[in-house]
Amino acid sequence: MPSLRSAQIPGIPEREVTDERLFLRRREFLRAASAASLMAAGGIAFGETAEAALTDELPGVLPAPPQFRTDEEQTPWSKATSYNNFYEFGTGKDDPAARAHTLRPRPWSVAVDGEVARPGVVPIEDLLRPHALEERIYRLRCVEAWSMVIPWVGIPLGALLARFEPTSKARYVAFETLVDREQMPGQRRRVLDWPYREGLRMDEAMHPLAILAVGMYGRVLPNQNGAPLRLVVPWKYGFKSIKSIVRIHLQEKQPRTTWNDEAPREYGFYANVNPEVDHPRWSQARERRIGGASGFSALFEQKIATLPFNGYAEQVAGLYAGLDLRRNF
Amino acid sequence: MTKAGRMAWQAALVIACAAPLAWLIVRAAGGELAEPVEDITHLTGEWALRLLLASLAVTPLRRIFGWRGLAPFRRTLGLLAFGYALLHFATYLALDLGFDFAALAEDVGERLYITAGFAAFLLLLPLAITSTRGWQRRLGRRWLKLHRVVYAAGALAVLHFIWLVKADLRDPLLYAALLAVLLGVRAHHAWRSRRARAGA
């Protein structure tokens, strides 16, 4: 495992590489605005209501560089925001869209603590302020064998962690979702052992593909997709990408993670997308891509092959050199 | 009840039971659903189980409350359950697996919840075929014995459901409880009638 110091923290991509698409869409925001300034502008970002969130466009997002984007057909916004697993709002796929309006994504603070030189409970505005928002167009592969292509807006996780100065003992990052039965009515039942917990090895967290997202499709993240701050780790099954984060804890030991606790035979700590290691109850070799097909044609869409590390093997396989991926699934 | 009246009720039952599927197909055609294949699979499976339990409830209700008028609906409910089970299996085979029979064999052989569901479906098949009056006559007392297989099919269907959910067991356990009650009532009845015979 590379040490933190040697892990590469990505810089801000070249600003002069202006995407024509972005140019046509939003001439007035060609310069890269920082996350903080966008929130100051009009105060609409992280809107008070779900309706506002639907129209809250994030200005000045840096376009995704080629290594962080796929040109595959994107999942329509309507489907990416209506078909979700977010058990804090119920176990049905349509529960989050119907019920997540009770979540209040602002004010919001995140505790960053544990093995860091500068721990603190930080308001989300301060957490994001030094970073430029970047677009990342990633495949999202759910452990249930469906997938989407989503243009996220966020900041590199590694750059954020570096600001808190992890100590030499920081080998893992643990994340926790909010616990609040009023805002998250699904937590009134003990379907899972709340809070939802996830974790990464430090080198995974520092990998440039790993981001903390605050938006998607150029807009503020809708509540049902994990507002106001969620993890996106595109080479792992979707359940690793924890939503509505309130705590980031750096630690020496491997953290407990929710689905691994729930069913250790079925969900591993690593949960790297792997077509060769089946879930005990279903095959992981193929996936149903949720795309733009509508009406009856959607019924006859063929499943597509699942790729090792969800197609990001070239970038991340090196993290797992020498690790038996069958045992460490 | 007159024959015409019964026919009308039967038709209403069939229409009412087909309505949820029709509504889902309308929504799928309108492009409202993110994953229509999954929705159809879940809906047909759940209705197959509901109708199977409903068909199993007919005899206890008739015995306990003396609702003799229910008896003719037992076959209709059973056949509707089979119809949904058939659609459930067909959706899985055609739309989910794309007629990949090797994948079917792997699923049935290796994934316990599919083994259970597939077995339940196979058990329902002869029951659907022999549901006609002609077969009832031909098989006589053996018809009743054969059709007790439905208890096993019900139990397998409930297991299929329990084993496939990820975390939220409420629904499958509710069906398991209903099935337990229905089988319990039958067991109680069988025990009482045996005792009555022994006493006589």
Tab-separated table of N, CA and C in Angstrom, chain B residues 56-164:
chain	number	residue	atom	x	y	z
B	56	LEU	N	-55.920	-21.139	-1.240
B	56	LEU	CA	-55.824	-22.004	-0.060
B	56	LEU	C	-56.758	-21.541	1.060
B	57	ALA	N	-57.218	-20.301	0.978
B	57	ALA	CA	-58.096	-19.775	2.035
B	57	ALA	C	-59.553	-20.161	1.805
B	58	VAL	N	-59.878	-20.595	0.588
B	58	VAL	CA	-61.281	-20.850	0.260
B	58	VAL	C	-61.893	-21.928	1.155
B	59	THR	N	-61.222	-23.071	1.245
B	59	THR	CA	-61.807	-24.182	2.011
B	59	THR	C	-61.941	-23.860	3.505
B	60	PRO	N	-60.902	-23.318	4.156
B	60	PRO	CA	-61.076	-22.954	5.571
B	60	PRO	C	-62.220	-21.955	5.780
B	61	LEU	N	-62.333	-20.964	4.906
B	61	LEU	CA	-63.398	-19.972	5.070
B	61	LEU	C	-64.778	-20.640	4.914
B	62	ARG	N	-64.824	-21.559	3.980
B	62	ARG	CA	-66.089	-22.278	3.756
B	62	ARG	C	-66.440	-23.096	4.997
B	63	ARG	N	-65.461	-23.756	5.558
B	63	ARG	CA	-65.712	-24.614	6.720
B	63	ARG	C	-66.064	-23.790	7.955
B	64	ILE	N	-65.295	-22.743	8.184
B	64	ILE	CA	-65.464	-22.001	9.435
B	64	ILE	C	-66.716	-21.138	9.397
B	65	PHE	N	-66.894	-20.420	8.276
B	65	PHE	CA	-68.009	-19.473	8.221
B	65	PHE	C	-69.185	-19.990	7.403
B	66	GLY	N	-69.029	-21.185	6.845
B	66	GLY	CA	-70.123	-21.755	6.070
B	66	GLY	C	-70.403	-21.019	4.774
B	67	TRP	N	-69.344	-20.349	4.241
B	67	TRP	CA	-69.541	-19.617	2.981
B	67	TRP	C	-69.435	-20.576	1.802
B	68	ARG	N	-70.527	-21.307	1.544
B	68	ARG	CA	-70.456	-22.333	0.515
B	68	ARG	C	-70.318	-21.728	-0.877
B	69	GLY	N	-70.790	-20.504	-1.014
B	69	GLY	CA	-70.724	-19.847	-2.320
B	69	GLY	C	-69.304	-19.633	-2.829
B	70	LEU	N	-68.343	-19.737	-1.908
B	70	LEU	CA	-66.952	-19.497	-2.318
B	70	LEU	C	-66.366	-20.639	-3.134
B	71	ALA	N	-66.898	-21.830	-2.905
B	71	ALA	CA	-66.261	-23.025	-3.460
B	71	ALA	C	-65.912	-22.928	-4.946
B	72	PRO	N	-66.809	-22.426	-5.785
B	72	PRO	CA	-66.464	-22.397	-7.220
B	72	PRO	C	-65.291	-21.492	-7.557
B	73	PHE	N	-64.907	-20.614	-6.626
B	73	PHE	CA	-63.827	-19.676	-6.946
B	73	PHE	C	-62.439	-20.257	-6.669
B	74	ARG	N	-62.442	-21.422	-6.001
B	74	ARG	CA	-61.152	-22.002	-5.650
B	74	ARG	C	-60.339	-22.326	-6.905
B	75	ARG	N	-61.019	-22.944	-7.879
B	75	ARG	CA	-60.311	-23.296	-9.114
B	75	ARG	C	-59.849	-22.027	-9.850
B	76	THR	N	-60.746	-21.039	-9.928
B	76	THR	CA	-60.380	-19.795	-10.629
B	76	THR	C	-59.148	-19.161	-9.983
B	77	LEU	N	-59.169	-19.092	-8.658
B	77	LEU	CA	-58.019	-18.489	-7.958
B	77	LEU	C	-56.748	-19.293	-8.191
B	78	GLY	N	-56.894	-20.610	-8.155
B	78	GLY	CA	-55.738	-21.474	-8.378
B	78	GLY	C	-55.170	-21.278	-9.779
B	79	LEU	N	-56.066	-21.195	-10.761
B	79	LEU	CA	-55.597	-21.020	-12.140
B	79	LEU	C	-55.003	-19.631	-12.358
B	80	LEU	N	-55.579	-18.628	-11.702
B	80	LEU	CA	-54.992	-17.279	-11.799
B	80	LEU	C	-53.603	-17.266	-11.167
B	81	ALA	N	-53.458	-17.970	-10.042
B	81	ALA	CA	-52.139	-18.072	-9.403
B	81	ALA	C	-51.153	-18.707	-10.369
B	82	PHE	N	-51.593	-19.782	-11.017
B	82	PHE	CA	-50.705	-20.451	-11.971
B	82	PHE	C	-50.379	-19.519	-13.141
B	83	GLY	N	-51.379	-18.780	-13.606
B	83	GLY	CA	-51.161	-17.841	-14.711
B	83	GLY	C	-50.077	-16.824	-14.362
B	84	TYR	N	-50.155	-16.282	-13.161
B	84	TYR	CA	-49.128	-15.324	-12.741
B	84	TYR	C	-47.766	-16.008	-12.567
B	85	ALA	N	-47.785	-17.234	-12.047
B	85	ALA	CA	-46.515	-17.961	-11.884
B	85	ALA	C	-45.880	-18.207	-13.251
B	86	LEU	N	-46.724	-18.538	-14.237
B	86	LEU	CA	-46.231	-18.776	-15.595
B	86	LEU	C	-45.629	-17.493	-16.181
B	87	LEU	N	-46.322	-16.377	-15.992
B	87	LEU	CA	-45.801	-15.094	-16.482
B	87	LEU	C	-44.503	-14.712	-15.759
B	88	HIS	N	-44.464	-15.008	-14.465
B	88	HIS	CA	-43.284	-14.742	-13.641
B	88	HIS	C	-42.086	-15.506	-14.211
B	89	PHE	N	-42.296	-16.793	-14.458
B	89	PHE	CA	-41.226	-17.627	-15.003
B	89	PHE	C	-40.860	-17.171	-16.417
B	90	ALA	N	-41.870	-16.860	-17.231
B	90	ALA	CA	-41.617	-16.448	-18.612
B	90	ALA	C	-40.839	-15.128	-18.651
B	91	THR	N	-41.178	-14.208	-17.752
B	91	THR	CA	-40.462	-12.925	-17.701
B	91	THR	C	-38.995	-13.148	-17.376
B	92	TYR	N	-38.783	-14.011	-16.394
B	92	TYR	CA	-37.412	-14.330	-15.978
B	92	TYR	C	-36.635	-14.988	-17.119
B	93	LEU	N	-37.274	-15.966	-17.768
B	93	LEU	CA	-36.572	-16.715	-18.809
B	93	LEU	C	-36.346	-15.852	-20.060
B	94	ALA	N	-37.378	-15.145	-20.483
B	94	ALA	CA	-37.286	-14.409	-21.752
B	94	ALA	C	-36.610	-13.049	-21.574
B	95	LEU	N	-37.102	-12.243	-20.639
B	95	LEU	CA	-36.637	-10.859	-20.554
B	95	LEU	C	-35.394	-10.719	-19.681
B	96	ASP	N	-35.292	-11.545	-18.646
B	96	ASP	CA	-34.128	-11.430	-17.766
B	96	ASP	C	-32.959	-12.240	-18.314
B	97	LEU	N	-33.212	-13.500	-18.645
B	97	LEU	CA	-32.118	-14.358	-19.115
B	97	LEU	C	-31.970	-14.333	-20.630
B	98	GLY	N	-32.936	-13.779	-21.354
B	98	GLY	CA	-32.857	-13.782	-22.814
B	98	GLY	C	-32.751	-15.197	-23.385
B	99	PHE	N	-33.521	-16.123	-22.810
B	99	PHE	CA	-33.565	-17.531	-23.240
B	99	PHE	C	-32.194	-18.202	-23.180
B	100	ASP	N	-31.361	-17.779	-22.265
B	100	ASP	CA	-30.070	-18.428	-22.070
B	100	ASP	C	-30.288	-19.628	-21.139
B	101	PHE	N	-30.435	-20.811	-21.761
B	101	PHE	CA	-30.808	-21.982	-20.963
B	101	PHE	C	-29.659	-22.473	-20.088
B	102	ALA	N	-28.429	-22.174	-20.510
B	102	ALA	CA	-27.287	-22.528	-19.655
B	102	ALA	C	-27.355	-21.712	-18.363
B	103	ALA	N	-27.710	-20.426	-18.511
B	103	ALA	CA	-27.835	-19.576	-17.318
B	103	ALA	C	-28.984	-20.055	-16.439
B	104	LEU	N	-30.047	-20.528	-17.088
B	104	LEU	CA	-31.187	-21.056	-16.324
B	104	LEU	C	-30.749	-22.263	-15.497
B	105	ALA	N	-30.024	-23.162	-16.150
B	105	ALA	CA	-29.567	-24.366	-15.452
B	105	ALA	C	-28.662	-23.988	-14.286
B	106	GLU	N	-27.781	-23.004	-14.519
B	106	GLU	CA	-26.880	-22.573	-13.456
B	106	GLU	C	-27.661	-21.983	-12.286
B	107	ASP	N	-28.619	-21.130	-12.619
B	107	ASP	CA	-29.434	-20.499	-11.567
B	107	ASP	C	-30.187	-21.548	-10.749
B	108	VAL	N	-30.859	-22.463	-11.468
B	108	VAL	CA	-31.676	-23.466	-10.774
B	108	VAL	C	-30.787	-24.370	-9.931
B	109	GLY	N	-29.602	-24.691	-10.453
B	109	GLY	CA	-28.715	-25.595	-9.747
B	109	GLY	C	-27.983	-24.966	-8.583
B	110	GLU	N	-27.655	-23.679	-8.709
B	110	GLU	CA	-26.757	-23.091	-7.723
B	110	GLU	C	-27.386	-22.086	-6.774
B	111	ARG	N	-28.503	-21.520	-7.186
B	111	ARG	CA	-29.069	-20.459	-6.352
B	111	ARG	C	-30.346	-20.969	-5.696
B	112	LEU	N	-30.232	-21.140	-4.392
B	112	LEU	CA	-31.277	-21.833	-3.651
B	112	LEU	C	-32.653	-21.199	-3.823
B	113	TYR	N	-32.720	-19.868	-3.860
B	113	TYR	CA	-34.048	-19.256	-3.962
B	113	TYR	C	-34.671	-19.543	-5.318
B	114	ILE	N	-33.808	-19.664	-6.352
B	114	ILE	CA	-34.348	-19.999	-7.670
B	114	ILE	C	-34.733	-21.474	-7.723
B	115	THR	N	-33.934	-22.327	-7.091
B	115	THR	CA	-34.303	-23.737	-7.002
B	115	THR	C	-35.694	-23.877	-6.394
B	116	ALA	N	-35.920	-23.159	-5.301
B	116	ALA	CA	-37.215	-23.255	-4.618
B	116	ALA	C	-38.346	-22.725	-5.506
B	117	GLY	N	-38.125	-21.595	-6.136
B	117	GLY	CA	-39.162	-21.007	-6.987
B	117	GLY	C	-39.463	-21.882	-8.184
B	118	PHE	N	-38.407	-22.421	-8.772
B	118	PHE	CA	-38.576	-23.272	-9.946
B	118	PHE	C	-39.343	-24.542	-9.558
B	119	ALA	N	-38.994	-25.111	-8.400
B	119	ALA	CA	-39.694	-26.312	-7.930
B	119	ALA	C	-41.175	-26.017	-7.679
B	120	ALA	N	-41.449	-24.863	-7.090
B	120	ALA	CA	-42.846	-24.484	-6.836
B	120	ALA	C	-43.608	-24.413	-8.154
B	121	PHE	N	-42.969	-23.810	-9.156
B	121	PHE	CA	-43.617	-23.690	-10.463
B	121	PHE	C	-43.877	-25.064	-11.078
B	122	LEU	N	-42.887	-25.950	-11.007
B	122	LEU	CA	-43.062	-27.298	-11.559
B	122	LEU	C	-44.184	-28.046	-10.848
B	123	LEU	N	-44.312	-27.837	-9.541
B	123	LEU	CA	-45.363	-28.528	-8.791
B	123	LEU	C	-46.749	-28.019	-9.177
B	124	LEU	N	-46.817	-26.738	-9.533
B	124	LEU	CA	-48.127	-26.181	-9.895
B	124	LEU	C	-48.588	-26.668	-11.266
B	125	LEU	N	-47.624	-27.027	-12.097
B	125	LEU	CA	-47.948	-27.391	-13.480
B	125	LEU	C	-48.973	-28.536	-13.579
B	126	PRO	N	-48.723	-29.705	-12.936
B	126	PRO	CA	-49.722	-30.785	-13.029
B	126	PRO	C	-51.054	-30.401	-12.383
B	127	LEU	N	-51.004	-29.541	-11.389
B	127	LEU	CA	-52.252	-29.134	-10.742
B	127	LEU	C	-53.101	-28.311	-11.699
B	128	ALA	N	-52.435	-27.430	-12.463
B	128	ALA	CA	-53.177	-26.622	-13.431
B	128	ALA	C	-53.774	-27.520	-14.510
B	129	ILE	N	-52.948	-28.482	-14.967
B	129	ILE	CA	-53.437	-29.377	-16.040
B	129	ILE	C	-54.631	-30.188	-15.565
B	130	THR	N	-54.602	-30.693	-14.348
B	130	THR	CA	-55.673	-31.571	-13.850
B	130	THR	C	-56.761	-30.788	-13.121
B	131	SER	N	-56.853	-29.483	-13.423
B	131	SER	CA	-57.853	-28.697	-12.693
B	131	SER	C	-59.252	-28.819	-13.302
B	132	THR	N	-59.363	-29.450	-14.441
B	132	THR	CA	-60.687	-29.531	-15.096
B	132	THR	C	-61.576	-30.574	-14.419
B	133	ARG	N	-62.898	-30.423	-14.641
B	133	ARG	CA	-63.847	-31.398	-14.090
B	133	ARG	C	-63.563	-32.800	-14.602
B	134	GLY	N	-63.197	-32.880	-15.881
B	134	GLY	CA	-62.893	-34.185	-16.481
B	134	GLY	C	-61.805	-34.914	-15.711
B	135	TRP	N	-60.704	-34.225	-15.421
B	135	TRP	CA	-59.607	-34.837	-14.678
B	135	TRP	C	-60.019	-35.143	-13.241
B	136	GLN	N	-60.852	-34.272	-12.701
B	136	GLN	CA	-61.318	-34.505	-11.333
B	136	GLN	C	-62.072	-35.851	-11.272
B	137	ARG	N	-62.950	-36.049	-12.286
B	137	ARG	CA	-63.722	-37.281	-12.340
B	137	ARG	C	-62.807	-38.473	-12.538
B	138	ARG	N	-61.911	-38.330	-13.511
B	138	ARG	CA	-61.043	-39.450	-13.871
B	138	ARG	C	-60.171	-39.895	-12.687
B	139	LEU	N	-59.667	-38.922	-11.929
B	139	LEU	CA	-58.739	-39.271	-10.850
B	139	LEU	C	-59.447	-39.639	-9.555
B	140	GLY	N	-60.707	-39.218	-9.415
B	140	GLY	CA	-61.476	-39.587	-8.217
B	140	GLY	C	-60.777	-39.154	-6.935
B	141	ARG	N	-60.603	-40.105	-5.993
B	141	ARG	CA	-60.007	-39.765	-4.700
B	141	ARG	C	-58.545	-39.349	-4.841
B	142	ARG	N	-57.897	-39.894	-5.874
B	142	ARG	CA	-56.492	-39.556	-6.078
B	142	ARG	C	-56.312	-38.066	-6.421
B	143	TRP	N	-57.382	-37.465	-6.991
B	143	TRP	CA	-57.304	-36.035	-7.341
B	143	TRP	C	-57.014	-35.203	-6.088
B	144	LEU	N	-57.727	-35.528	-5.005
B	144	LEU	CA	-57.518	-34.781	-3.752
B	144	LEU	C	-56.086	-34.935	-3.262
B	145	LYS	N	-55.604	-36.195	-3.326
B	145	LYS	CA	-54.232	-36.448	-2.871
B	145	LYS	C	-53.242	-35.649	-3.705
B	146	LEU	N	-53.416	-35.722	-5.038
B	146	LEU	CA	-52.518	-35.004	-5.936
B	146	LEU	C	-52.510	-33.510	-5.612
B	147	HIS	N	-53.695	-32.991	-5.391
B	147	HIS	CA	-53.781	-31.534	-5.219
B	147	HIS	C	-53.302	-31.055	-3.852
B	148	ARG	N	-52.984	-32.000	-2.963
B	148	ARG	CA	-52.339	-31.571	-1.712
B	148	ARG	C	-50.935	-31.059	-1.969
B	149	VAL	N	-50.407	-31.367	-3.144
B	149	VAL	CA	-49.089	-30.847	-3.541
B	149	VAL	C	-49.051	-29.319	-3.447
B	150	VAL	N	-50.211	-28.703	-3.535
B	150	VAL	CA	-50.265	-27.244	-3.478
B	150	VAL	C	-49.684	-26.710	-2.157
B	151	TYR	N	-49.775	-27.492	-1.076
B	151	TYR	CA	-49.192	-27.023	0.193
B	151	TYR	C	-47.682	-26.889	0.049
B	152	ALA	N	-47.085	-27.896	-0.587
B	152	ALA	CA	-45.629	-27.848	-0.801
B	152	ALA	C	-45.271	-26.685	-1.721
B	153	ALA	N	-46.079	-26.488	-2.760
B	153	ALA	CA	-45.801	-25.384	-3.693
B	153	ALA	C	-45.858	-24.053	-2.950
B	154	GLY	N	-46.848	-23.906	-2.074
B	154	GLY	CA	-46.986	-22.668	-1.300
B	154	GLY	C	-45.772	-22.453	-0.408
B	155	ALA	N	-45.345	-23.528	0.264
B	155	ALA	CA	-44.190	-23.404	1.164
B	155	ALA	C	-42.931	-23.045	0.370
B	156	LEU	N	-42.747	-23.674	-0.783
B	156	LEU	CA	-41.572	-23.374	-1.609
B	156	LEU	C	-41.617	-21.936	-2.126
B	157	ALA	N	-42.813	-21.480	-2.485
B	157	ALA	CA	-42.945	-20.111	-2.995
B	157	ALA	C	-42.573	-19.109	-1.902
B	158	VAL	N	-43.000	-19.385	-0.669
B	158	VAL	CA	-42.662	-18.484	0.436
B	158	VAL	C	-41.147	-18.509	0.698
B	159	LEU	N	-40.548	-19.698	0.652
B	159	LEU	CA	-39.096	-19.797	0.833
B	159	LEU	C	-38.352	-19.013	-0.257
B	160	HIS	N	-38.829	-19.167	-1.476
B	160	HIS	CA	-38.277	-18.437	-2.626
B	160	HIS	C	-38.224	-16.937	-2.314
B	161	PHE	N	-39.285	-16.433	-1.749
B	161	PHE	CA	-39.383	-15.007	-1.424
B	161	PHE	C	-38.444	-14.651	-0.255
B	162	ILE	N	-38.482	-15.469	0.803
B	162	ILE	CA	-37.639	-15.185	1.978
B	162	ILE	C	-36.163	-15.154	1.589
B	163	TRP	N	-35.772	-16.114	0.749
B	163	TRP	CA	-34.348	-16.235	0.413
B	163	TRP	C	-33.866	-15.189	-0.574
B	164	LEU	N	-34.759	-14.481	-1.218
B	164	LEU	CA	-34.266	-13.543	-2.225
B	164	LEU	C	-34.145	-12.118	-1.710
